[in-house]
mmCIF file of C-alpha atoms in Angstrom:
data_model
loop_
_atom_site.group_PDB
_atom_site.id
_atom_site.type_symbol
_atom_site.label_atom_id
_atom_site.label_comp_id
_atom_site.label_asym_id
_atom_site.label_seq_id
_atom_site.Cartn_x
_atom_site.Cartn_y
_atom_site.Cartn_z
ATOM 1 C CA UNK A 1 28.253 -12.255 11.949
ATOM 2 C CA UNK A 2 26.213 -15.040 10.601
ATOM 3 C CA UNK A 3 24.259 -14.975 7.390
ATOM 4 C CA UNK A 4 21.793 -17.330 6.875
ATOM 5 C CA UNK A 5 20.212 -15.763 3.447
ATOM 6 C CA UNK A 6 18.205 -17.836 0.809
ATOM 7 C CA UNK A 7 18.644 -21.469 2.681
ATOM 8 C CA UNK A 8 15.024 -22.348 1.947
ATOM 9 C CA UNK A 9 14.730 -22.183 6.164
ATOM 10 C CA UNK A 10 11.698 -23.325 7.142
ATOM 11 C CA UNK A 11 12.407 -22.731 11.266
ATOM 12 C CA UNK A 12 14.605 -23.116 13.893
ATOM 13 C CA UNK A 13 14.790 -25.464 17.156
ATOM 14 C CA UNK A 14 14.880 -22.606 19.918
ATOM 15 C CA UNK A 15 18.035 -23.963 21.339
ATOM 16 C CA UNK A 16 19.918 -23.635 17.430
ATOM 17 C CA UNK A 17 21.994 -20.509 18.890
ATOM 18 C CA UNK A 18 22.325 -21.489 22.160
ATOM 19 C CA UNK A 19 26.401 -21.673 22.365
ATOM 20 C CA UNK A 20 26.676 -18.550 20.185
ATOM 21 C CA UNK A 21 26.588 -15.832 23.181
ATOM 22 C CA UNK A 22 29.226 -13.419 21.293
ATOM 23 C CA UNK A 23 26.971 -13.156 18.402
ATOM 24 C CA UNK A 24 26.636 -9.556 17.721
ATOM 25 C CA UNK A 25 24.788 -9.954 13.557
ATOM 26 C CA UNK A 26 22.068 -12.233 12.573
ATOM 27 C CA UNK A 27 20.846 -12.183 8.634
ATOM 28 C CA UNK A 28 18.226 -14.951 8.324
ATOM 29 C CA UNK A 29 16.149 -13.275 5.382
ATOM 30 C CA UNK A 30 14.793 -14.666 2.614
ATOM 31 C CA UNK A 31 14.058 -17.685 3.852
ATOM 32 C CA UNK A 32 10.726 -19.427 4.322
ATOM 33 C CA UNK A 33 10.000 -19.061 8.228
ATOM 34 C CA UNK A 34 6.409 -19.196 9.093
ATOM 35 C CA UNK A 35 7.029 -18.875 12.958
ATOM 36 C CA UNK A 36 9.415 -18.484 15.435
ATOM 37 C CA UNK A 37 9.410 -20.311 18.815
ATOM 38 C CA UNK A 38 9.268 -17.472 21.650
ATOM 39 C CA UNK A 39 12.770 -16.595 22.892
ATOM 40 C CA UNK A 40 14.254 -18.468 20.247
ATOM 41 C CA UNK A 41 16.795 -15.638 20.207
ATOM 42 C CA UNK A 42 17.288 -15.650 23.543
ATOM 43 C CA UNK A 43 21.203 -16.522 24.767
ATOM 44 C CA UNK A 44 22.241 -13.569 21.806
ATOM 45 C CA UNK A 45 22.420 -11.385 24.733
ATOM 46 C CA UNK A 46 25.307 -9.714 22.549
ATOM 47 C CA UNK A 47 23.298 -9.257 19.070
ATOM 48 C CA UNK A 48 23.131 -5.945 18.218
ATOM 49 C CA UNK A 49 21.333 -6.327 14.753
ATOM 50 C CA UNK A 50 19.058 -9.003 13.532
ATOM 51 C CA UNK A 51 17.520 -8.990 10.262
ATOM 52 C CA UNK A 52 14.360 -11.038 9.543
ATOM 53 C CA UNK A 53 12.773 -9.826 6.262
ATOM 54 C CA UNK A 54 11.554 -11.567 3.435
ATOM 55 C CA UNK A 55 10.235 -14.552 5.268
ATOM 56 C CA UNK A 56 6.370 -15.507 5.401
ATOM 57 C CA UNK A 57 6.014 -14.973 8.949
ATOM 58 C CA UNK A 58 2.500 -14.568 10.312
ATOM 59 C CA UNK A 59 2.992 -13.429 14.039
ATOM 60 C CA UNK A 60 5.842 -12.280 16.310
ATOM 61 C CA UNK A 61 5.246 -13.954 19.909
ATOM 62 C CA UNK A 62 5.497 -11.066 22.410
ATOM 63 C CA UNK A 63 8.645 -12.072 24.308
ATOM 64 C CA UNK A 64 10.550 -12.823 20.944
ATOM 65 C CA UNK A 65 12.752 -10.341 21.620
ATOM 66 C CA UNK A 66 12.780 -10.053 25.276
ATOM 67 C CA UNK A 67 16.239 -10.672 26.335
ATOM 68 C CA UNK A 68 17.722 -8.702 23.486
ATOM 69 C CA UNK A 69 19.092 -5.512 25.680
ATOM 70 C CA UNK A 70 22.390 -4.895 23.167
ATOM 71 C CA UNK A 71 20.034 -4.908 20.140
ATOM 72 C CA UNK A 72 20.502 -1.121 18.107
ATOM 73 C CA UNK A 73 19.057 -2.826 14.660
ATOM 74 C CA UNK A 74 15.920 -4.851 13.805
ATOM 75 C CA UNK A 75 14.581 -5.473 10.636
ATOM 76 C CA UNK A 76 10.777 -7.089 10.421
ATOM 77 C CA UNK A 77 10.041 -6.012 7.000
ATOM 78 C CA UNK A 78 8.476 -7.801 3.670
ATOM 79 C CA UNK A 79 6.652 -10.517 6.029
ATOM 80 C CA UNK A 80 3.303 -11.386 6.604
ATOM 81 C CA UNK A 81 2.789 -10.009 10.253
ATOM 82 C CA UNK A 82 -1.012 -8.388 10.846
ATOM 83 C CA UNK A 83 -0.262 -7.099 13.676
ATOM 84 C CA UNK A 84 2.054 -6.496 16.579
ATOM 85 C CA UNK A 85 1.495 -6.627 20.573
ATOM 86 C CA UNK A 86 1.978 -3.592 22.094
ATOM 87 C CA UNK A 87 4.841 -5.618 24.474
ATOM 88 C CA UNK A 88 6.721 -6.845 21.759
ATOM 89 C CA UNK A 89 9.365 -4.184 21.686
ATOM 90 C CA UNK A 90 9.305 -3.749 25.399
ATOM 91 C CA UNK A 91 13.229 -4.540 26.911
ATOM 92 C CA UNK A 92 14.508 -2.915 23.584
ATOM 93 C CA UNK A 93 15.864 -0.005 25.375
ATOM 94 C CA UNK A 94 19.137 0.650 22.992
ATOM 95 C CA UNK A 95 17.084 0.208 20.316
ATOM 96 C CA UNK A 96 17.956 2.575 17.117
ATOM 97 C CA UNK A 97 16.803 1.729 14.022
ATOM 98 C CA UNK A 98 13.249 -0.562 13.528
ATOM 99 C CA UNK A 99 12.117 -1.712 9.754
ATOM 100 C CA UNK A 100 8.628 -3.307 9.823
ATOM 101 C CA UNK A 101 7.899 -2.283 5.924
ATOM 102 C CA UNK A 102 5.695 -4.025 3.429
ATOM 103 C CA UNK A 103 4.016 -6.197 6.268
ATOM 104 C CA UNK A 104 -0.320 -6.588 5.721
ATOM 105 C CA UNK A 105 -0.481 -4.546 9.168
ATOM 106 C CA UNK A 106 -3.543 -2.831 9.137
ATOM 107 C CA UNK A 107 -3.862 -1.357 12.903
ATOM 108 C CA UNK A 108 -0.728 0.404 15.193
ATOM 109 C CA UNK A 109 -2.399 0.199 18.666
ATOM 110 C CA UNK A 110 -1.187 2.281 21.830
ATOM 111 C CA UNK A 111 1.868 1.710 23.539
ATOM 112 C CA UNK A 112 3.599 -0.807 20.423
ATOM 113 C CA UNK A 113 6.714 1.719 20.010
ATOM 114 C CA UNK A 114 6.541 2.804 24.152
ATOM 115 C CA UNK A 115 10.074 2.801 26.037
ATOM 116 C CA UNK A 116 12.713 3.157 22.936
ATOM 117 C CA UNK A 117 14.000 5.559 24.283
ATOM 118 C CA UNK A 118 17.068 5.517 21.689
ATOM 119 C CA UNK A 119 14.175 4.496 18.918
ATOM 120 C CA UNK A 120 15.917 7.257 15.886
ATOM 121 C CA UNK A 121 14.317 5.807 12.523
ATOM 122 C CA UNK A 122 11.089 3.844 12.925
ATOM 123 C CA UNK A 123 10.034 2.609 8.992
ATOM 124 C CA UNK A 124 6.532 1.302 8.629
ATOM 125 C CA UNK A 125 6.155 1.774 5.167
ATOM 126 C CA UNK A 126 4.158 -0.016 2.308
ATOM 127 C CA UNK A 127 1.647 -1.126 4.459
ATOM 128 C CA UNK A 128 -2.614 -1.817 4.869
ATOM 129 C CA UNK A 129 -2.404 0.548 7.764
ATOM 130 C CA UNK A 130 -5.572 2.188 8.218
ATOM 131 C CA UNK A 131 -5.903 3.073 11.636
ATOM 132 C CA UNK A 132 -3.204 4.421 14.646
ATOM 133 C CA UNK A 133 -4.343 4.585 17.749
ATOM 134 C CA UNK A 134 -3.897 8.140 20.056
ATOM 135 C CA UNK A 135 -0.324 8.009 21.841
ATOM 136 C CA UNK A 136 0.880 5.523 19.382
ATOM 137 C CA UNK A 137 4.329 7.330 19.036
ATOM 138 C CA UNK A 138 3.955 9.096 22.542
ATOM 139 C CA UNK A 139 7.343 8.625 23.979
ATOM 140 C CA UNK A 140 10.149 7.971 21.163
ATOM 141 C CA UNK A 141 12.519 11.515 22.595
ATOM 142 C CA UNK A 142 15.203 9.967 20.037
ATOM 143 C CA UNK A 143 12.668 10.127 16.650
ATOM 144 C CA UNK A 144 13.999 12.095 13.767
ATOM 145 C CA UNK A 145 12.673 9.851 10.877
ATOM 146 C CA UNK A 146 9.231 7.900 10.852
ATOM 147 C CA UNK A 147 8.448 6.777 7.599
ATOM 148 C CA UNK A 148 4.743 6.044 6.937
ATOM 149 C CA UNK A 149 4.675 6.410 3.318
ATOM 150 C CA UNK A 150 2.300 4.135 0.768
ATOM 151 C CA UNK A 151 0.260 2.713 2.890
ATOM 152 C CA UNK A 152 -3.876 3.075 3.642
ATOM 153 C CA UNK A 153 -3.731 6.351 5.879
#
């Protein structure tokens, strides 16, 4: 586990975790990241939750998360993401639990939740949503809770 809460974080160098391959917990909220460099999470190959809320993040790059197979837990929420590439959960594929609440999101295009297969609680709540494409939650078999509450819809 490693907690890096209220630091006043600004960013990371992408190679910051690069000896920490057993991490399985990563807590950087509340911090003040405005971007993260694309597979800046990349040698957590072990990381099974990472928590990134309450920073004033902007955009996700697509392959952010790419190499995260072992990851069951990902929290996205109280940012300032718009909106999110339909790739950038792709390789999530244990994938259990995804929080992208109180985020200025105002669009959910096709194919942004496709293969989660193990996707159970999808939270996308307090938001400027105001349009979801067709099919955007074709293919989640695992659903049982998708929270869309307080938003524009």
């Amino acid at each position: 586990l490693l907690a890096l809460l209220k630091n006043n974080l600004t960013g990371f160098n992408p190679n910051i975790f690069h000896t920490l391959v057993n991490l399985k917990s990563l807590f950087i909220d509340h911090n003040l990241i405005t971007h993260l460099e694309p597979r800046t999470f990349s040698h957590l190959t072990k990381l099974t939750t990472l928590s990134i809320t309450h920073n004033p993040i902007e955009s996700i790059s697509s392959n952010l998360f790419e190499d995260l197979q072992s990851l069951t837990d990902l929290a996205l929420g109280a940012t300032k993401i718009t909106s999110l590439d339909p790739i950038t959960f792709r390789n999530l594929k244990n994938l259990k639990n995804l929080f992208i609440y109180r985020n200025p999101i105002t669009n959910l295009r096709a194919g942004t939740f496709k293969d989660l297969p193990k996707l159970e609680t999808l939270s996308i709540e307090l938001t400027k949503i105001s349009s979801v494409e067709p099919l955007t939650f074709d293919n989640l078999p695992s659903l049982v809770l998708l929270k869309l509450s307080r938003g524009l819809l």
